[in-house]
Coordinates of C-alpha atoms and ligand atoms in Angstrom, one line a residue:
X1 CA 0.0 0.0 0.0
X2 CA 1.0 3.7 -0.9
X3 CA 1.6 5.8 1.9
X4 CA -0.7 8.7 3.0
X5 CA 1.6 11.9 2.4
X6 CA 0.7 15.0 3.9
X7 CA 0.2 17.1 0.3
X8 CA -2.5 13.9 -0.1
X9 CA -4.1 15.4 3.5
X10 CA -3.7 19.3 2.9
X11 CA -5.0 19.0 -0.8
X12 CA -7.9 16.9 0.1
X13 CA -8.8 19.6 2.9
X14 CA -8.3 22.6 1.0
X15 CA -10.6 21.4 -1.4
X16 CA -12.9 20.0 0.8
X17 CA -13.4 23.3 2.6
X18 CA -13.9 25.4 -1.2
X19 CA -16.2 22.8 -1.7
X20 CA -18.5 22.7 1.3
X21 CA -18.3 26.7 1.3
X22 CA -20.5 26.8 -2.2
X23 CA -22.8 23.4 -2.0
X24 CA -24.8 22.5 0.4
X25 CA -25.0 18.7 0.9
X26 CA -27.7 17.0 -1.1
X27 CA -29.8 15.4 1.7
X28 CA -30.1 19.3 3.4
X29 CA -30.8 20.2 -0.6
X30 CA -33.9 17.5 0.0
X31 CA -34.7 18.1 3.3
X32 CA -34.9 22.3 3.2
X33 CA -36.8 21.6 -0.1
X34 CA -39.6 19.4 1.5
X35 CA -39.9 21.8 4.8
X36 CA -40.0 24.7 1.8
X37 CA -43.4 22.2 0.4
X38 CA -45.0 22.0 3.5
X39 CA -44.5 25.3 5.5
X40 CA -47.9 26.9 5.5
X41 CA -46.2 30.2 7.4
X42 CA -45.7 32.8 4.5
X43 CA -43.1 34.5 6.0
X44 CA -41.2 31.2 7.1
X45 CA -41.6 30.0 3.4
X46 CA -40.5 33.1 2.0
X47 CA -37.5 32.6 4.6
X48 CA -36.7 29.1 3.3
X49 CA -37.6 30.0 -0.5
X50 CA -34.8 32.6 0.1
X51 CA -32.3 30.4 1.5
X52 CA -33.1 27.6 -0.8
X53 CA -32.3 30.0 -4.5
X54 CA -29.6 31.5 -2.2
X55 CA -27.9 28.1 -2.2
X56 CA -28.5 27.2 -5.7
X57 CA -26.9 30.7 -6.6
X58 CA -23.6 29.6 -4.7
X59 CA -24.0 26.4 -6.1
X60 CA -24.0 28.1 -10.0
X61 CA -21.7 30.8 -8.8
X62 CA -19.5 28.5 -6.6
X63 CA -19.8 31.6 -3.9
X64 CA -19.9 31.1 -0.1
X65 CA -23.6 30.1 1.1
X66 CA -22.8 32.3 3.7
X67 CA -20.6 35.2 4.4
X68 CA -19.7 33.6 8.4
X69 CA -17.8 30.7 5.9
X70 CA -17.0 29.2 9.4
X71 CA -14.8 27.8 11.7
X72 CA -12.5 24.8 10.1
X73 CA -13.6 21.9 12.1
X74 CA -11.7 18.6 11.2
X75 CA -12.9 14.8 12.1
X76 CA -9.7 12.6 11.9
X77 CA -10.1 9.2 12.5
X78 CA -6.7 7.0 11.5
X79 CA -6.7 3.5 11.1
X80 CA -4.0 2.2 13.1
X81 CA -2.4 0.2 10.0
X82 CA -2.4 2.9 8.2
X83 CA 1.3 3.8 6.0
X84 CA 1.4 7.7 7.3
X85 CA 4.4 10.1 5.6
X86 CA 4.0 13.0 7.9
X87 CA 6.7 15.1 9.1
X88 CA 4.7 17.2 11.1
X89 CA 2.1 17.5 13.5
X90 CA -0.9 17.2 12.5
X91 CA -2.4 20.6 13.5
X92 CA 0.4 22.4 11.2
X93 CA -0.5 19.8 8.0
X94 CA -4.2 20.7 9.0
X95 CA -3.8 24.8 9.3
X96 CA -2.1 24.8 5.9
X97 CA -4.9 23.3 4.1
X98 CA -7.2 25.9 6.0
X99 CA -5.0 28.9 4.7
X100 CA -4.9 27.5 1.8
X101 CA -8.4 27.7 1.1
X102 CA -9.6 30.9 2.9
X103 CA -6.4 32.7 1.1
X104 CA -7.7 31.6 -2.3
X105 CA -8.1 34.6 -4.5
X106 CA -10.6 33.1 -7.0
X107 CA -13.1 32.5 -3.6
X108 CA -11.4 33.8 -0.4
X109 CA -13.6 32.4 2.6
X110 CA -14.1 34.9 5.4
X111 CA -11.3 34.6 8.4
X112 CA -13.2 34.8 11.4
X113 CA -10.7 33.1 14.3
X114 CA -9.5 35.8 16.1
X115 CA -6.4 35.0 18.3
X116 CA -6.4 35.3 21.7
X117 CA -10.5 34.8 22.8
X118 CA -10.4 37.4 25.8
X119 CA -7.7 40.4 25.3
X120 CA -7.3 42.2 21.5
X121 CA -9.5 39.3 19.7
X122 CA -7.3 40.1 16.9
X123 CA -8.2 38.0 13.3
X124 CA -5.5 35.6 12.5
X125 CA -6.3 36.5 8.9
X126 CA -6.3 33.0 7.4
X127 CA -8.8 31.2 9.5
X128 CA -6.4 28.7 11.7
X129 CA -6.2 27.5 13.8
X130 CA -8.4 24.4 12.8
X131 CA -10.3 22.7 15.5
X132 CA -9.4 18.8 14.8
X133 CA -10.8 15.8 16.7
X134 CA -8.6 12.5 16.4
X135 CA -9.1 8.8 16.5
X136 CA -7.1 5.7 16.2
X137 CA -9.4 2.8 14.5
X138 CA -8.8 -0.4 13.0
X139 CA -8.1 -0.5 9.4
X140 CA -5.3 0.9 7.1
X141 CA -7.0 4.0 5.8
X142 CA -7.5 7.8 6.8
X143 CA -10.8 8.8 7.3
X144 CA -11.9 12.6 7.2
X145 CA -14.7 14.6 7.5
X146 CA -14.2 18.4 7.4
X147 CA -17.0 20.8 7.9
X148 CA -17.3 24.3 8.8
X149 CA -19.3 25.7 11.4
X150 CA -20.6 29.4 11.6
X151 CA -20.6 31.4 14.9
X152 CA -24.1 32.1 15.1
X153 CA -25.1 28.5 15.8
X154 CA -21.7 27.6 18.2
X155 CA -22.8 30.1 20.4
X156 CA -26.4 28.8 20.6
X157 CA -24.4 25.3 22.3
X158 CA -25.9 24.4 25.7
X159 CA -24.8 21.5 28.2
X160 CA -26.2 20.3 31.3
X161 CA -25.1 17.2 33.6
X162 CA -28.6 16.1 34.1
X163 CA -30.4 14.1 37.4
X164 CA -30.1 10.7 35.7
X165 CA -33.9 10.4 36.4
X166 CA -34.4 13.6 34.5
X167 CA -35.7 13.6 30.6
X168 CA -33.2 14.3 28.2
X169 CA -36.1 15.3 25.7
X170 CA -37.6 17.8 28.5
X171 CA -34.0 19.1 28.7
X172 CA -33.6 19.5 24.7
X173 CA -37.1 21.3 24.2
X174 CA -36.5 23.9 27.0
X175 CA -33.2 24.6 26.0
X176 CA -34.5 25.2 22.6
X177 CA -37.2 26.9 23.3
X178 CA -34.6 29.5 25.1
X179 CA -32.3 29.9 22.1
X180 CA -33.8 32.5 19.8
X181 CA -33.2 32.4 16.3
X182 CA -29.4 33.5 16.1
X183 CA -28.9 29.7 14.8
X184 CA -30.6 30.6 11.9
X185 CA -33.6 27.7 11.7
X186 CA -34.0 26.0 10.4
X187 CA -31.3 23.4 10.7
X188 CA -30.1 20.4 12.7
X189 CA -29.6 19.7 16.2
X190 CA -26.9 17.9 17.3
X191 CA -27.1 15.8 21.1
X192 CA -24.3 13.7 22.7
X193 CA -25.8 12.1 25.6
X194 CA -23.6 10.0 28.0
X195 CA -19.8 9.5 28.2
X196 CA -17.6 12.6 30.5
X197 CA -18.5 16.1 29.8
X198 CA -16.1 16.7 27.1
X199 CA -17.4 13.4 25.3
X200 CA -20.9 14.5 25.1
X201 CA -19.9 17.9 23.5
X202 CA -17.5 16.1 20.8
X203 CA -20.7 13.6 20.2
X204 CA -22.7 16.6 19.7
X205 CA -20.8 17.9 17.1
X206 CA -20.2 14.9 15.5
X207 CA -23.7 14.0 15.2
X208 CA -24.1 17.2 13.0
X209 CA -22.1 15.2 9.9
X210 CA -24.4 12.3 9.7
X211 CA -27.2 12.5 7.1
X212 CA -30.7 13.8 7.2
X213 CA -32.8 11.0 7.7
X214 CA -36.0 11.3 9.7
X215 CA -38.2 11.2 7.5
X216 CA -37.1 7.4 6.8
X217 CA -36.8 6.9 10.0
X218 CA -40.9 7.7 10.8
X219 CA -41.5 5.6 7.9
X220 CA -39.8 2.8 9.3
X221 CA -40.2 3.6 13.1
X222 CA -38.0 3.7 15.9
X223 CA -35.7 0.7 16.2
X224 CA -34.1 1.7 19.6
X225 CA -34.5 4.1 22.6
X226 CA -32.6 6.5 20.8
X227 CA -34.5 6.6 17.6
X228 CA -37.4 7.2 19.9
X229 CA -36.2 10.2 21.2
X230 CA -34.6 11.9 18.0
X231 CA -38.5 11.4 17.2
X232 CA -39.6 12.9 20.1
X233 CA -37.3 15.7 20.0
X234 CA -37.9 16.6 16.8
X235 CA -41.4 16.5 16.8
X236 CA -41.4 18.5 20.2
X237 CA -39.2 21.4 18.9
X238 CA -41.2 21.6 15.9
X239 CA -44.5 22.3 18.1
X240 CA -42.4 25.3 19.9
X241 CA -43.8 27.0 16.5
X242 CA -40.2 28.6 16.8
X243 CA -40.1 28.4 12.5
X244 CA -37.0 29.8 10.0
X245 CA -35.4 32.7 11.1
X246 CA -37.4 32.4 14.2
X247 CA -40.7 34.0 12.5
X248 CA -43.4 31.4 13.2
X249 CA -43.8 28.5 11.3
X250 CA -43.9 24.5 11.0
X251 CA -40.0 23.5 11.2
X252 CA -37.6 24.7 13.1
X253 CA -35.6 21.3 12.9
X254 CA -35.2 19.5 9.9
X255 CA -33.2 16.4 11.8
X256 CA -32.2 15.4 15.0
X257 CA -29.2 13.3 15.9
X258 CA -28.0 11.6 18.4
X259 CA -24.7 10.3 19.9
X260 CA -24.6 8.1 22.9
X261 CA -21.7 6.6 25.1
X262 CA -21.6 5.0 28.9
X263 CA -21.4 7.0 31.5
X264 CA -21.1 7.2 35.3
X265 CA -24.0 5.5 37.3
X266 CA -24.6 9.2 38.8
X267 CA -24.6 11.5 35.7
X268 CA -26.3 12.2 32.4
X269 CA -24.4 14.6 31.0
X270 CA -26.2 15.9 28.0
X271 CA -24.7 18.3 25.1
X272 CA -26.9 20.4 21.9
X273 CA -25.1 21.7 19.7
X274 CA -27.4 23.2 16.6
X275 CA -26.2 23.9 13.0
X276 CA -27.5 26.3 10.7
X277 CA -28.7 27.2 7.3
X278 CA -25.3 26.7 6.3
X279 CA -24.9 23.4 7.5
X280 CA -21.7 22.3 5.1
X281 CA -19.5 19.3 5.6
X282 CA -17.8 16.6 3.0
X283 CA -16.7 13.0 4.2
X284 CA -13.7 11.2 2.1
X285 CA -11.2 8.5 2.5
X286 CA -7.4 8.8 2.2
X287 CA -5.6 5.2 1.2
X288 CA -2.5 6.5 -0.2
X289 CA -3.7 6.6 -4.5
X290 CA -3.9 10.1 -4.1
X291 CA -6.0 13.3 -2.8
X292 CA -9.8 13.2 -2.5
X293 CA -12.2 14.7 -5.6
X294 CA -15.0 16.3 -5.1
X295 CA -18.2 15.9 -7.5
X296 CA -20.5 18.7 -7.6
X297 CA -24.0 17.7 -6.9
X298 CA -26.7 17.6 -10.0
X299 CA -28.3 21.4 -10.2
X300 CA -31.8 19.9 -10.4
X301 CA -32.0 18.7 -6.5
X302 CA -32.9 22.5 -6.0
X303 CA -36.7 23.0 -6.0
X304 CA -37.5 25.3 -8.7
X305 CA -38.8 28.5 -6.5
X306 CA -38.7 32.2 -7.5
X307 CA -39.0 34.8 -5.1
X308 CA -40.7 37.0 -7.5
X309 CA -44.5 37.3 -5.4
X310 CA -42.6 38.0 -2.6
X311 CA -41.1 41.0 -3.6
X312 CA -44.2 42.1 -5.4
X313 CA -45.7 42.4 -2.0
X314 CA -42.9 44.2 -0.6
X315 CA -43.2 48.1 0.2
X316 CA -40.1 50.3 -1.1
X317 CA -38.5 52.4 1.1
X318 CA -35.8 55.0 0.7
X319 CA -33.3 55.2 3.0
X320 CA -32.0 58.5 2.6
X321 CA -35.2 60.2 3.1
X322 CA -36.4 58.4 6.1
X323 CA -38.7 60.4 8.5
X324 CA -40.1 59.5 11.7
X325 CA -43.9 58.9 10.2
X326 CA -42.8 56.7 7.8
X327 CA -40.9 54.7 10.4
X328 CA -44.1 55.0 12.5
X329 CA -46.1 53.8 10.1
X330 CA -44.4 50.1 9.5
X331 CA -45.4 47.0 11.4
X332 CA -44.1 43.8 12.3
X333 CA -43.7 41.4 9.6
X334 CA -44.0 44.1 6.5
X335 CA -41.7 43.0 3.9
X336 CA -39.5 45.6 2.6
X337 CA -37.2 46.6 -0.5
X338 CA -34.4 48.8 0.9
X339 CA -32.3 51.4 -1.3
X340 CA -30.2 54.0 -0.2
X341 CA -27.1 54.3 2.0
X342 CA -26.4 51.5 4.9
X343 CA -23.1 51.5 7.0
X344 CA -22.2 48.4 8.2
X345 CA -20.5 47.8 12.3
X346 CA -21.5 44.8 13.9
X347 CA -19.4 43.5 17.0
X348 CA -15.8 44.8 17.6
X349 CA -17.2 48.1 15.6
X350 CA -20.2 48.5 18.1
X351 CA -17.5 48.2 21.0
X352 CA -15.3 50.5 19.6
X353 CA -18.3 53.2 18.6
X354 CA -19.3 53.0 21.9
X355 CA -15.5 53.6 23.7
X356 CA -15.4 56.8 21.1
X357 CA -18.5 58.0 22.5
X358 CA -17.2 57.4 26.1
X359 CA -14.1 59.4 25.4
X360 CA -16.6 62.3 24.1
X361 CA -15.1 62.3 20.8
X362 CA -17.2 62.2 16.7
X363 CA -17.7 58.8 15.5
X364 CA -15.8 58.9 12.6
X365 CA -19.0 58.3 10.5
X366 CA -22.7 60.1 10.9
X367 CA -25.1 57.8 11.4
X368 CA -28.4 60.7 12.1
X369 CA -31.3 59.2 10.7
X370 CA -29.3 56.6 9.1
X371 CA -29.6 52.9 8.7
X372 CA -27.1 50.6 10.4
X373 CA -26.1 46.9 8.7
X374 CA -24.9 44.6 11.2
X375 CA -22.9 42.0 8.8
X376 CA -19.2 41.4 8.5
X377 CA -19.0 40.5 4.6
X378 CA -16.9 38.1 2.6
X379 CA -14.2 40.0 0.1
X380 CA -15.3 40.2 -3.3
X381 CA -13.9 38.7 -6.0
X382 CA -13.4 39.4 -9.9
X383 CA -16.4 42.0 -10.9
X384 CA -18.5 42.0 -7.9
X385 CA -18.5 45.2 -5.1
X386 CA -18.6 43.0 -2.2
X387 CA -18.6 39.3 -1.5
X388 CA -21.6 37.0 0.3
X389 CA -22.9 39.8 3.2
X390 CA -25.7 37.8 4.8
X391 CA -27.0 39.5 8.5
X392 CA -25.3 38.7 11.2
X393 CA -27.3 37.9 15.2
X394 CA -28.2 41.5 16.3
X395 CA -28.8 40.0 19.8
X396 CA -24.8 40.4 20.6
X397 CA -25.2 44.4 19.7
X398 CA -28.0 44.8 22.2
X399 CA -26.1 46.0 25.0
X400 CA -25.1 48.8 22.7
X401 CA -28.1 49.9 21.3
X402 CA -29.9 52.7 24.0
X403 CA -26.0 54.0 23.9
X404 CA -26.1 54.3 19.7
X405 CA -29.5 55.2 19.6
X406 CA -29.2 57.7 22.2
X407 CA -25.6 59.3 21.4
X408 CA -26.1 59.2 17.7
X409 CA -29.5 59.6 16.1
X410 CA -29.2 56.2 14.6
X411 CA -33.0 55.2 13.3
X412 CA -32.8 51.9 11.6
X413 CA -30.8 48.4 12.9
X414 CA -30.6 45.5 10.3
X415 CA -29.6 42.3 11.3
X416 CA -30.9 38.8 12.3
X417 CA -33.4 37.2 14.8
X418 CA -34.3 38.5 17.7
X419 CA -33.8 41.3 19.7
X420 CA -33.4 41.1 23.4
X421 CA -35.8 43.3 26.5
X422 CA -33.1 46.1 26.6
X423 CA -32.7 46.5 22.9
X424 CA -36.6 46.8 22.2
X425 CA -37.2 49.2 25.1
X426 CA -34.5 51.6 23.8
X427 CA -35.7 50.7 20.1
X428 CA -39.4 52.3 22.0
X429 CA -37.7 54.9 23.3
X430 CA -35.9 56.0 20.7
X431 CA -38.6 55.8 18.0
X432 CA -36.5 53.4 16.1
X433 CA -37.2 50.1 14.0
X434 CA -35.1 46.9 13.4
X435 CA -35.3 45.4 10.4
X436 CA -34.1 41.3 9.7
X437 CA -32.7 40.1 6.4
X438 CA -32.4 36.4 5.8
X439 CA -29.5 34.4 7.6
X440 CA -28.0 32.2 5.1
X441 CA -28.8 33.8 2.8
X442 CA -25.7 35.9 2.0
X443 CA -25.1 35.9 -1.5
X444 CA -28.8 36.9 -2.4
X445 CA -28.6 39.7 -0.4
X446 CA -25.1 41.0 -1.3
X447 CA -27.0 40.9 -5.2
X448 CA -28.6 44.2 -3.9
X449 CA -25.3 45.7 -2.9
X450 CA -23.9 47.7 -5.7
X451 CA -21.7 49.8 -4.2
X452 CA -19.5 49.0 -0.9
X453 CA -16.8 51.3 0.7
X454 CA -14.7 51.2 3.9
X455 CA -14.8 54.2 5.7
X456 CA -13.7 53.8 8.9
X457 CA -11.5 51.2 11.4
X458 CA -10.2 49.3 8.6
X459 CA -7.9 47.1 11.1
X460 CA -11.3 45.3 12.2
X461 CA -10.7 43.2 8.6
X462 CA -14.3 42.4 8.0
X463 CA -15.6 44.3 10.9
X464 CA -14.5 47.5 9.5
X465 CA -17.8 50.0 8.8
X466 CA -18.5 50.0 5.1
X467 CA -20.8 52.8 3.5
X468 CA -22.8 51.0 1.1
X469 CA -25.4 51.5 -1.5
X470 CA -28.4 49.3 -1.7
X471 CA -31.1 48.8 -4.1
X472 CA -33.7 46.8 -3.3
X473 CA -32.1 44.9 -0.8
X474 CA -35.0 42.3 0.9
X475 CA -35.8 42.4 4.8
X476 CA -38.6 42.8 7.4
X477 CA -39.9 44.5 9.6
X478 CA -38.9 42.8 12.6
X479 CA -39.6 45.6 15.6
X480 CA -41.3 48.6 15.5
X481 CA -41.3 51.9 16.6
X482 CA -43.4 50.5 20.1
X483 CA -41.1 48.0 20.3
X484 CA -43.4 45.6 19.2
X485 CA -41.3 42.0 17.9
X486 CA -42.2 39.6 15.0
X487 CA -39.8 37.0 17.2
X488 CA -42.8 37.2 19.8
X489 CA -45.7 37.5 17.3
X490 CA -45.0 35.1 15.0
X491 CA -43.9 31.8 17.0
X492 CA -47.1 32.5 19.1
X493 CA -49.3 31.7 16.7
X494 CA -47.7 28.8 15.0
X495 CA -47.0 26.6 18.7
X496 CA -49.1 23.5 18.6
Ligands
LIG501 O1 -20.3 36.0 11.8 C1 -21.3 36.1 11.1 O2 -21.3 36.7 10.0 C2 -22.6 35.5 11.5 C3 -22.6 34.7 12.7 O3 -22.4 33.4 12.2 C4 -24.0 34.7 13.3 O4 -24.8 33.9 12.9 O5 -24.2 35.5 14.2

């Protein structure tokens, strides 16, 4: 047998990640199709109908899905016969695919590791480190899977050591119930149940790359305990009503899956982990003939959908004459077609606004009256203006907004799901609005970008504030000038 050499492992990866960055794997293809059929919700369907042509446009374009193209995270497992012609560790071999793909200038991915987690969160510009998980196994192959996980759904993770009495399912719905929409639903949820604490979360994630199969499962039934409860689960979560982007609807899951592994007689330690719209991830097998090929899947797995009704219904509004009746006069759930000026600041620009404003200084841009995008876009490439620039979760720019609205005249947030009790009471006070576009849905929306500069606190890479100009960009009406939500409306009157 050839050996495995380490160009075999960082090609393989490299391409794995372009890949998984532009398609979507077939069975989400299938399974966001049939929740698309079968949502009766309009604004959930237009949600999915968005994110479903959004994926078949990166598929065509080969674009990122989304513009958060993820965190590199790497499933090695090594079988123990295996002929191996590595000089170096693994993490170095692994984090030179990873620059090699979100460094390439046909499709640069978006590099958003930063550092150091707690002090200057400063990017490392090329996406590494990767996060890699490591097995011996019996055989004399090298098994990979590589996918790459956006922030917004990490950061909805929850784990509890549960009372091994308690239900696991009880746990799971609560949990969810809690999360908001900042995971961008729907998707999948991943559960490891069992094993040490740092077994269940690895399970979790795991459990993300296996395929989308529940619907064969309820035609067949539940073979096991486990079966039962991904059934349970699943149908549980879907009842919560939650719906995609967290606007009401009939799925919020499209799959549930579930790890398990013993465990101490006195614990039940229990880990979610949920993926997004932009669930991506590739599986291959190394044996030494050479690096893994990708295939791109047939174009006709997409449903045929245009979004065209949709946008008839839309009302256009103009952001540079935006007045306080016509803000006043919009309501949760309107659907909108944006044109005008937008600046972008999402996280480490919202920090730093708000230390400027502490000091007493100017911002350096004027954002009176003015609409604010919260999105950290991909670069662009050959003719475009910007690269995929989908909305990023406005929840983590709550604790800003009273300052912003207060301090600068700001009128109009953009973002994604929901907005927290602080951010709509200042968004009341301030006779404000919030406005959501479509989470993974990224290189729709940057399709109504035709114009993008940086203007300001260009060493935040893609954090930087951009002026750009819009035209008919799509979005909702999320929260009103009363501070009224579409996050509480709409799941309200889908729970079952
Ligand atoms: O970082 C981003 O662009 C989005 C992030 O994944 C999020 O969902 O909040």
């Amino acid at each position: 047998m050839k050996p495995i050499t380490e160009s075999h492992v960082i090609d393989s990866i490299a391409e794995a990640l372009q890949f998984i960055a532009c398609y979507h794997p077939p069975d989400f293809v299938a399974a966001m199709a049939a929740a698309h059929a079968r949502e009766e919700s309009p604004a959930a369907r237009d949600a999915i109908a968005q994110i479903l042509v959004n994926s078949r446009m990166c598929a065509l374009g080969q674009r990122p899905i989304c513009q958060d193209t993820g965190v590199a995270n790497v499933f090695v497992d090594i079988g123990v016969q295996a002929r191996l012609d590595w000089q170096r560790p693994l993490q170095e071999i692994v984090d030179d695919a990873v620059r090699r793909a979100y460094l390439l200038d046909t499709n640069p991915l978006r590099a958003s590791v930063v550092r150091d987690p707690f002090d200057t969160r400063k990017n490392t510009g090329d996406n590494t480190p990767a996060m890699i998980l490591t097995r011996m196994v019996a055989g004399d192959r090298v098994d990979i899977t590589v996918s790459a996980k956006g922030g917004g759904s990490e950061n909805k993770t929850r784990f509890a050591v549960l009372n091994p009495s308690a239900s696991v399912a009880d746990w799971v719905v609560e949990q969810v119930r809690g999360m908001g929409a900042g995971w961008c639903p729907p998707g999948m949820l991943g559960i490891g149940i069992g094993g040490s604490v740092d077994r269940a979360m690895a399970m979790a994630k795991e459990a993300l790359n296996d395929p989308i199969d529940i619907d064969d499962l309820r035609a067949r039934g539940p073979r096991d305990a486990a079966d039962a409860l991904r059934l349970e689960i699943c149908d549980r979560v879907n009842a919560l009503g939650i719906g995609a982007q967290g606007l009401g609807g009939l799925t919020s899951v499209l799959d549930v899956k579930i790890r398990h592994f013993p465990t101490h007689a006195a614990s039940l330690p229990v880990a979610l982990i949920p993926n997004c719209a932009a669930t991506r991830h590739v599986h291959f097998t190394l044996d030494g003939s050479g690096p893994a090929a990708f295939a791109p899947p047939d174009l006709s797995l997409w449903p045929d959908i245009t979004l065209k009704t949709a946008a008839a219904q839309a009302r256009r509004i103009d952001l540079d004459a935006l007045d306080q009746d016509l803000l006043d006069s919009l309501q949760p759930g309107d659907r909108l077609l944006l044109s005008g000026t937008l600046y972008t600041g999402r996280d480490a620009a919202h920090k730093r606004m708000v230390e400027v404003l502490d000091r007493g200084e100017a911002l350096p841009v004027d954002l009176r009256g003015r609409a604010i995008y919260y999105v950290g876009p991909v670069d662009p490439v050959r003719n475009e203006v910007i690269g995929p620039a989908g909305p990023t979760t406005s929840t983590r720019m709550d604790r800003f907004t009273d300052r912003v609205l207060r301090d600068t005249g700001l009128k109009v947030m953009i973002g994604k799901a929901e907005r927290g009790p602080e951010a709509l009471r200042a968004i009341a006070e301030h006779g404000a609005v919030y406005m959501i576009a479509v989470g993974g849905a990224a290189y729709l929306v940057a399709q109504a970008i035709r114009e993008a500069e940086p203007v300001a606190w260009t060493d935040l890479g893609m954090e930087a504030i951009y002026r750009l100009r819009v035209e008919d960009m799509p979005v909702m009406l999320a929260v009103d000038t009363q501070g009224r939500s579409i996050h509480e409306i709409g799941p309200k009157a889908w729970r079952r």
